[in-house]
Amino acid sequence: MRVLFSAIGSTDPISNCADGGMLHICRVYKPDKVYLYLSKEMCIYHDMDDRYRKSIHLLGADLGWHCEIEIIRDETMENVQIFDAFIDVFEKIVNEIREKDQPEELLLNVSSGTPAMKCSLQIISMLWNNIQAIQVSTPLKSSNVRHEDKKTYDLELQWECNDDRCEDFINRCIVSDAKRLLDRIRKENIQKYIQAYDYEAAETMARTLYIQPSDEFWGCLDIAIARNKLNLQYLNGVRKKYEVEDWFPIVRAREMEEYEYLLAMQAKLWRKQYIDFIRDVTPIYFSFSEKVLKRHGGLSFSDIGNQNMDGVWCLSIEKLRANNIKPDKRWGNYTNISSYNILKIMQQACSDQKLLKLLKDIRTVEREVRNLAAHEIVGVTRSWIVRRTKFQPETIMDMLFCLAKYAGLHITAENREAYRVMNRKLQDLL
């Protein structure tokens, strides 16, 4: 079943010696059923002489074709120039048509009616499946030079003067392919997802594009997703293929892990994912603490402890004393080495007061918010973090980058912008 839904406009049913949009679609497509939507003004003309249905009957008699016609009167619709007045109304009507008639093909006339009507139907055709928007060009391929006087309209005379009644009439119907417009709208959303570092959402939206992006875009987007997930093995395997080595200034094994971890934390901060950001503090703090212990305290884990059967480093009271470190009374030979007891050891083994303050401040963050966020149901907001630690989240991020420098990881201000560099490339490729 083929169904046509058409708003009625000022050039319907016949104008300038040619079919109006509604009648011409009927001539070309011969639908089984036609729905005619009449605003308050068009209801007045319809009540004068039933011109819209009669024109379809005249066409049917000429072509040996018959269709069912249903009039939809909307006498409350006076502000026909307002877009918002139609999008909901038309969507409801079209949905009812689909449920009632279950047409195999539903045509929407996007050439009759006001610009607001046409635009609303065009959008509905873009968002719904199995709907075709049909445009009808004017006979002169330009704007209509005049409109008929609707109050003195003579349908029989208009029909006799209709040039489209000849056998070799020119088909002025065009299927309105709005896919490029819909792609443009979707691309704007993809851009926003990329800007928000939500690469998986960007991928999901990109899959819906009618015109798919280049292989290079997909490759780089896969890299962004893998990077955000810290899938470094994948990154090392493909970054040369797509010539994005400049995105990765640090590629040595452990240094790359720490650098990428910090960038992923920073992305969470930019997205205001404070609970995930705070939970990430402990692993990187511990990793850097091990390094500063060796670089600035002159002690490695083997100097202060032993590995247990599971490979976990535990303190050795004997080794601590051998290295002139006074053990805390709560420590024992099975106490796991942690960032906390590294701080206590560094306070005895290191004289760099700036480094010690930095370690202590980050430890405060870990104690006051990270541990609570990791083990209890709490709402983590910016103000909650500031209230408990006295530090802004951005300050905490800066502290970790500063500790990275003490740990021997040289990250420049430009290196910290790697995600934004990556985003600009993705947006250019899109």
Coordinates of C-alpha atoms in Angstrom, one line a residue:
M1 CA 0.0 0.0 0.0
R2 CA 1.3 3.4 -0.9
V3 CA 0.1 6.4 1.1
L4 CA 0.6 10.1 0.6
F5 CA 0.4 12.7 3.4
S6 CA 0.2 16.3 2.1
A7 CA -0.4 19.6 3.7
I8 CA -2.3 21.9 1.4
G9 CA -0.8 25.2 0.4
S10 CA -1.6 28.2 -1.8
T11 CA -0.6 26.6 -5.1
D12 CA -2.8 23.5 -4.6
P13 CA -4.5 22.0 -6.4
I14 CA -3.6 23.7 -9.7
S15 CA -1.7 27.0 -10.2
N16 CA 0.0 28.7 -13.1
C17 CA -1.5 26.2 -15.6
A18 CA 0.2 23.2 -13.9
D19 CA -0.3 20.7 -11.0
G20 CA 0.4 22.0 -7.6
G21 CA 2.6 19.8 -5.5
M22 CA -0.1 17.6 -4.0
L23 CA -1.8 16.8 -7.3
H24 CA 1.5 16.3 -9.2
I25 CA 2.7 13.7 -6.7
C26 CA -0.7 11.9 -7.1
R27 CA -0.2 12.0 -10.9
V28 CA 3.3 10.5 -10.7
Y29 CA 3.0 8.0 -7.8
K30 CA -0.8 7.1 -7.9
P31 CA -1.1 6.4 -4.2
D32 CA -3.7 4.1 -2.8
K33 CA -4.7 6.6 -0.1
V34 CA -4.2 10.3 0.3
Y35 CA -4.4 12.3 3.5
L36 CA -4.9 16.1 3.1
Y37 CA -4.0 18.3 6.0
L38 CA -6.0 21.6 6.1
S39 CA -5.1 24.6 8.3
K40 CA -7.8 27.0 9.3
E41 CA -7.4 29.1 6.1
M42 CA -7.4 26.0 3.8
C43 CA -10.5 24.7 5.5
I44 CA -12.3 27.8 4.3
Y45 CA -11.4 27.2 0.7
H46 CA -12.2 23.5 1.0
D47 CA -15.7 24.3 2.3
M48 CA -16.3 26.7 -0.6
D49 CA -16.2 24.0 -3.4
D50 CA -14.3 20.8 -2.2
R51 CA -11.6 21.7 -4.7
Y52 CA -8.9 19.5 -3.3
R53 CA -10.8 16.3 -3.4
K54 CA -12.5 17.1 -6.7
S55 CA -9.1 17.7 -8.4
I56 CA -8.0 14.3 -7.3
H57 CA -11.2 12.8 -8.7
L58 CA -10.6 14.6 -12.0
L59 CA -7.1 13.2 -12.1
G60 CA -8.4 9.7 -11.3
A61 CA -10.9 9.9 -14.2
D62 CA -8.1 10.9 -16.6
L63 CA -5.7 8.2 -15.5
G64 CA -8.2 5.4 -14.7
W65 CA -6.9 5.4 -11.2
H66 CA -8.8 5.6 -7.9
C67 CA -7.6 6.3 -4.3
E68 CA -9.1 6.8 -0.9
I69 CA -9.1 10.4 0.3
E70 CA -9.1 11.5 4.0
I71 CA -9.3 15.1 5.0
I72 CA -7.6 16.2 8.2
R73 CA -9.1 19.5 9.4
D74 CA -7.1 21.5 11.9
E75 CA -9.2 24.7 12.3
T76 CA -7.2 25.7 15.4
M77 CA -4.1 26.0 13.3
E78 CA -3.8 29.7 12.6
N79 CA -0.1 30.5 13.1
V80 CA 1.0 28.5 10.1
Q81 CA 4.4 30.2 10.0
I82 CA 5.7 28.9 13.3
F83 CA 7.8 25.8 13.0
D84 CA 7.2 24.5 16.6
A85 CA 3.4 24.5 15.8
F86 CA 3.8 21.6 13.3
I87 CA 6.6 19.3 14.2
D88 CA 4.6 17.6 17.1
V89 CA 1.3 17.7 15.2
F90 CA 2.7 16.2 12.0
E91 CA 4.7 13.5 13.9
K92 CA 1.6 12.4 15.7
I93 CA -0.4 12.3 12.4
V94 CA 2.3 10.4 10.6
N95 CA 2.6 7.9 13.4
E96 CA -1.2 7.3 13.4
I97 CA -1.1 6.7 9.6
R98 CA 1.7 4.2 10.0
E99 CA -0.2 2.3 12.7
K100 CA -3.6 2.5 11.0
D101 CA -2.6 1.8 7.3
Q102 CA 0.8 0.1 7.8
P103 CA 1.9 1.3 4.3
E104 CA 4.7 -0.3 2.5
E105 CA 5.5 3.2 1.2
L106 CA 4.7 6.5 2.9
L107 CA 5.2 9.6 0.9
L108 CA 5.4 13.1 2.4
N109 CA 4.8 16.2 0.3
V110 CA 7.5 18.7 1.2
S111 CA 6.5 21.2 -1.5
S112 CA 3.0 22.3 -0.4
G113 CA 2.1 24.4 2.6
T114 CA 4.1 27.0 4.5
P115 CA 7.9 26.8 5.0
A116 CA 7.3 25.6 8.6
M117 CA 5.1 22.7 7.3
K118 CA 7.6 21.7 4.7
C119 CA 10.5 21.8 7.1
S120 CA 8.7 19.8 9.7
L121 CA 7.8 17.0 7.2
Q122 CA 11.4 17.1 5.9
I123 CA 12.8 16.5 9.4
I124 CA 10.3 13.7 10.1
S125 CA 11.4 12.0 6.8
M126 CA 15.0 12.1 8.0
L127 CA 14.4 10.6 11.4
W128 CA 12.0 7.8 10.5
N129 CA 12.6 4.8 8.3
N130 CA 10.5 3.8 5.2
I131 CA 9.4 7.4 4.6
Q132 CA 10.2 9.3 1.4
A133 CA 10.0 13.1 1.2
I134 CA 8.9 14.2 -2.3
Q135 CA 9.7 17.6 -3.7
V136 CA 7.9 19.0 -6.7
S137 CA 9.7 21.7 -8.7
T138 CA 7.7 24.5 -10.3
P139 CA 7.2 24.3 -14.1
L140 CA 9.6 27.2 -14.6
K141 CA 12.2 25.8 -12.1
S142 CA 11.9 29.0 -10.1
S143 CA 9.5 30.6 -7.7
N144 CA 5.9 30.8 -8.8
V145 CA 5.3 34.2 -10.5
R146 CA 1.7 34.5 -9.2
H147 CA -0.9 32.7 -7.1
E148 CA -4.5 32.2 -8.1
D149 CA -7.3 34.1 -6.3
K150 CA -8.5 31.4 -3.9
K151 CA -11.8 33.1 -3.3
T152 CA -12.9 33.1 -7.0
Y153 CA -11.1 29.9 -7.9
D154 CA -12.6 28.0 -10.9
L155 CA -11.5 24.4 -10.7
E156 CA -13.0 23.4 -14.1
L157 CA -11.2 26.2 -15.9
Q158 CA -8.0 25.4 -14.0
W159 CA -8.3 21.8 -15.0
E160 CA -8.9 22.6 -18.7
C161 CA -5.8 24.9 -18.7
N162 CA -3.6 22.4 -16.9
D163 CA -0.5 21.7 -19.1
D164 CA 0.4 18.6 -17.0
R165 CA -2.6 16.7 -18.5
C166 CA -0.7 15.8 -21.7
E167 CA 0.8 12.3 -22.1
D168 CA 4.4 13.5 -22.3
F169 CA 4.2 15.7 -19.2
I170 CA 7.4 16.4 -17.4
N171 CA 7.8 14.6 -14.1
R172 CA 8.7 17.3 -11.6
C173 CA 8.9 15.0 -8.6
I174 CA 12.2 14.6 -6.9
V175 CA 12.9 12.3 -3.9
S176 CA 14.3 14.7 -1.3
D177 CA 17.5 13.0 -0.1
A178 CA 18.1 14.7 3.2
K179 CA 20.8 12.3 4.2
R180 CA 23.6 14.8 3.8
L181 CA 21.7 17.2 6.1
L182 CA 21.1 14.5 8.7
D183 CA 24.8 13.6 8.4
R184 CA 25.7 17.2 9.1
I185 CA 23.6 17.2 12.2
R186 CA 25.1 13.9 13.4
K187 CA 28.6 15.1 12.7
E188 CA 28.0 18.1 15.0
N189 CA 27.1 15.7 17.7
I190 CA 30.1 13.5 17.0
Q191 CA 32.3 16.6 17.3
K192 CA 30.8 17.3 20.7
Y193 CA 31.5 13.8 21.8
I194 CA 35.1 14.1 20.7
Q195 CA 35.4 17.4 22.5
A196 CA 34.1 15.8 25.6
Y197 CA 36.6 12.9 25.3
D198 CA 33.7 10.4 24.9
Y199 CA 35.2 8.5 22.0
E200 CA 33.0 5.4 22.3
A201 CA 29.9 7.6 22.0
A202 CA 31.5 9.3 19.0
E203 CA 32.1 5.9 17.4
T204 CA 28.4 4.8 18.0
M205 CA 27.1 8.0 16.4
A206 CA 29.6 7.8 13.5
R207 CA 28.3 4.3 12.6
T208 CA 24.9 5.9 11.8
L209 CA 26.3 8.3 9.2
Y210 CA 25.1 7.6 5.6
I211 CA 28.4 8.7 4.1
Q212 CA 31.0 6.9 6.2
P213 CA 34.2 8.7 7.2
S214 CA 37.6 7.6 5.8
D215 CA 39.6 4.6 7.0
E216 CA 42.1 7.0 8.5
F217 CA 39.3 8.5 10.7
W218 CA 38.2 5.1 11.9
G219 CA 41.9 4.1 12.6
C220 CA 42.5 7.3 14.6
L221 CA 39.3 6.9 16.5
D222 CA 40.2 3.4 17.4
I223 CA 43.5 4.7 18.7
A224 CA 41.7 7.4 20.8
I225 CA 39.4 4.7 22.3
A226 CA 42.3 2.4 23.1
R227 CA 44.3 5.3 24.5
N228 CA 41.5 6.3 26.9
K229 CA 41.3 2.6 28.0
L230 CA 45.1 2.4 28.4
N231 CA 45.4 -0.4 25.9
L232 CA 49.1 0.4 25.2
Q233 CA 49.8 -2.8 23.4
Y234 CA 47.3 -1.9 20.7
L235 CA 48.6 1.6 20.5
N236 CA 52.2 0.5 20.0
G237 CA 51.0 -1.8 17.2
V238 CA 49.1 0.8 15.2
R239 CA 50.4 4.3 15.8
K240 CA 53.0 4.1 13.1
K241 CA 50.4 2.8 10.6
Y242 CA 48.4 5.9 10.9
E243 CA 51.4 8.2 11.3
V244 CA 50.4 9.6 14.7
E245 CA 53.7 9.1 16.5
D246 CA 53.6 12.8 17.4
W247 CA 50.6 12.0 19.7
F248 CA 52.9 9.8 21.8
P249 CA 56.0 11.7 22.9
I250 CA 56.8 9.1 25.6
V251 CA 56.9 5.5 24.5
R252 CA 59.3 3.7 26.9
A253 CA 57.4 0.9 28.6
R254 CA 56.8 2.1 32.2
E255 CA 57.2 5.8 31.4
M256 CA 54.5 5.4 28.7
E257 CA 52.2 3.6 31.2
E258 CA 52.6 6.5 33.7
Y259 CA 52.3 9.2 31.1
E260 CA 49.1 7.8 29.5
Y261 CA 47.6 7.1 32.9
L262 CA 48.0 10.8 33.8
L263 CA 46.5 11.9 30.5
A264 CA 43.5 9.6 31.1
M265 CA 43.1 11.0 34.6
Q266 CA 43.2 14.5 33.1
A267 CA 40.5 13.6 30.6
K268 CA 38.3 12.4 33.4
L269 CA 38.9 15.7 35.2
W270 CA 38.0 17.7 32.1
R271 CA 34.8 15.6 31.9
K272 CA 34.0 16.4 35.6
Q273 CA 34.1 12.6 36.4
Y274 CA 35.4 13.5 39.9
I275 CA 34.8 10.1 41.5
D276 CA 36.8 8.3 38.8
F277 CA 39.5 10.9 38.9
I278 CA 40.0 10.7 42.7
R279 CA 40.0 6.9 42.6
D280 CA 42.9 7.0 40.1
V281 CA 45.2 8.9 42.5
T282 CA 46.5 5.9 44.5
P283 CA 48.0 3.8 41.7
I284 CA 50.0 6.6 40.1
Y285 CA 51.0 8.1 43.4
F286 CA 52.4 4.7 44.5
S287 CA 54.2 4.2 41.2
F288 CA 55.9 7.6 41.5
S289 CA 56.6 7.1 45.2
E290 CA 58.7 4.1 44.3
K291 CA 60.7 6.1 41.9
V292 CA 61.3 9.1 44.1
L293 CA 62.3 6.8 46.9
K294 CA 65.1 5.5 44.8
R295 CA 66.0 8.8 43.0
H296 CA 65.8 11.1 46.0
G297 CA 66.0 8.8 49.0
G298 CA 68.6 6.4 47.6
L299 CA 66.6 3.3 48.5
S300 CA 64.9 0.7 46.3
F301 CA 62.2 -1.7 47.4
S302 CA 64.9 -4.4 47.8
D303 CA 66.7 -2.1 50.3
I304 CA 63.7 -1.8 52.6
G305 CA 61.7 -5.0 52.1
N306 CA 61.2 -8.5 50.6
Q307 CA 58.7 -10.0 48.2
N308 CA 56.2 -12.5 49.7
M309 CA 54.9 -15.6 48.0
D310 CA 52.5 -13.6 45.9
G311 CA 55.2 -11.2 44.7
V312 CA 54.0 -8.3 46.9
W313 CA 56.7 -6.2 48.5
C314 CA 56.6 -6.1 52.2
L315 CA 58.7 -4.1 54.7
S316 CA 61.7 -5.7 56.4
I317 CA 62.4 -4.3 59.8
E318 CA 65.9 -5.6 59.6
K319 CA 66.7 -3.9 56.3
L320 CA 65.1 -0.6 57.4
R321 CA 67.4 -0.5 60.4
A322 CA 70.4 -1.5 58.3
N323 CA 69.7 1.6 56.1
N324 CA 69.3 3.9 59.2
I325 CA 65.5 4.1 58.9
K326 CA 63.6 4.0 62.2
P327 CA 60.5 1.8 61.7
D328 CA 57.2 2.9 62.8
K329 CA 56.0 0.9 65.8
R330 CA 53.0 -0.3 63.7
W331 CA 55.2 -1.8 61.0
G332 CA 56.1 -5.4 60.8
N333 CA 57.8 -7.8 58.4
Y334 CA 54.5 -8.5 56.7
T335 CA 53.4 -4.9 56.3
N336 CA 52.9 -4.1 52.6
I337 CA 55.0 -1.3 51.2
S338 CA 52.5 1.5 50.5
S339 CA 52.7 5.2 49.5
Y340 CA 52.1 6.0 53.2
N341 CA 55.1 4.2 54.6
I342 CA 57.2 5.4 51.6
L343 CA 56.3 8.9 52.8
K344 CA 57.4 8.1 56.3
I345 CA 60.7 6.6 55.0
M346 CA 61.3 9.6 52.7
Q347 CA 60.9 12.0 55.6
Q348 CA 64.0 10.3 57.1
A349 CA 66.0 9.7 54.0
C350 CA 65.4 12.9 52.0
S351 CA 66.1 16.5 52.7
D352 CA 64.2 18.1 49.8
Q353 CA 61.5 19.9 51.6
K354 CA 59.5 20.8 48.5
L355 CA 59.4 17.1 47.5
L356 CA 58.4 16.1 51.0
K357 CA 55.6 18.6 51.1
L358 CA 54.4 17.5 47.7
L359 CA 54.3 13.8 48.8
K360 CA 52.5 14.8 52.0
D361 CA 49.9 16.9 50.2
I362 CA 49.1 14.1 47.8
R363 CA 48.9 11.7 50.7
T364 CA 46.4 14.1 52.2
V365 CA 44.3 13.8 49.1
E366 CA 44.6 10.0 49.2
R367 CA 43.6 9.9 52.9
E368 CA 40.8 12.4 52.9
V369 CA 39.0 11.7 49.7
R370 CA 40.4 8.9 47.6
N371 CA 40.1 6.1 50.2
L372 CA 36.6 7.2 51.2
A373 CA 35.5 7.4 47.5
A374 CA 36.9 3.9 46.8
H375 CA 35.3 2.2 49.8
E376 CA 32.1 4.0 50.7
I377 CA 29.0 5.2 48.9
V378 CA 29.6 9.0 48.6
G379 CA 28.8 11.7 46.2
V380 CA 32.1 13.1 44.9
T381 CA 31.8 16.7 43.7
R382 CA 34.3 19.5 43.2
S383 CA 33.2 21.3 46.4
W384 CA 33.4 18.0 48.4
I385 CA 37.0 17.5 47.3
V386 CA 37.9 21.1 48.1
R387 CA 36.2 21.0 51.4
R388 CA 38.1 17.9 52.6
T389 CA 41.5 18.5 51.0
K390 CA 41.6 22.4 50.5
F391 CA 42.8 21.6 47.0
Q392 CA 41.0 22.2 43.7
P393 CA 40.9 19.1 41.5
E394 CA 43.1 20.9 38.9
T395 CA 45.6 21.6 41.6
I396 CA 45.7 17.9 42.5
M397 CA 46.3 17.1 38.8
D398 CA 49.2 19.6 38.7
M399 CA 50.7 18.1 41.8
L400 CA 50.7 14.7 40.2
F401 CA 52.4 16.1 37.1
C402 CA 55.0 17.8 39.4
L403 CA 55.6 14.5 41.2
A404 CA 56.1 12.9 37.8
K405 CA 59.0 15.3 37.2
Y406 CA 60.6 14.3 40.5
A407 CA 60.1 10.6 39.4
G408 CA 62.1 11.3 36.3
L409 CA 59.2 11.6 33.9
H410 CA 59.7 14.8 31.9
I411 CA 56.3 15.9 30.7
T412 CA 56.1 19.4 29.0
A413 CA 53.1 21.6 29.0
E414 CA 52.7 20.7 25.3
N415 CA 52.8 17.0 26.2
R416 CA 49.9 17.5 28.6
E417 CA 47.8 18.7 25.6
A418 CA 48.1 15.4 23.7
Y419 CA 44.4 14.5 23.9
R420 CA 43.4 17.9 22.5
V421 CA 45.9 17.5 19.7
M422 CA 44.4 14.1 19.0
N423 CA 40.9 15.6 19.1
R424 CA 41.7 18.3 16.5
K425 CA 43.0 15.6 14.2
L426 CA 39.8 13.5 14.6
Q427 CA 37.7 16.6 13.9
D428 CA 39.7 17.4 10.8
L429 CA 39.3 13.9 9.5
L430 CA 35.6 13.9 10.2

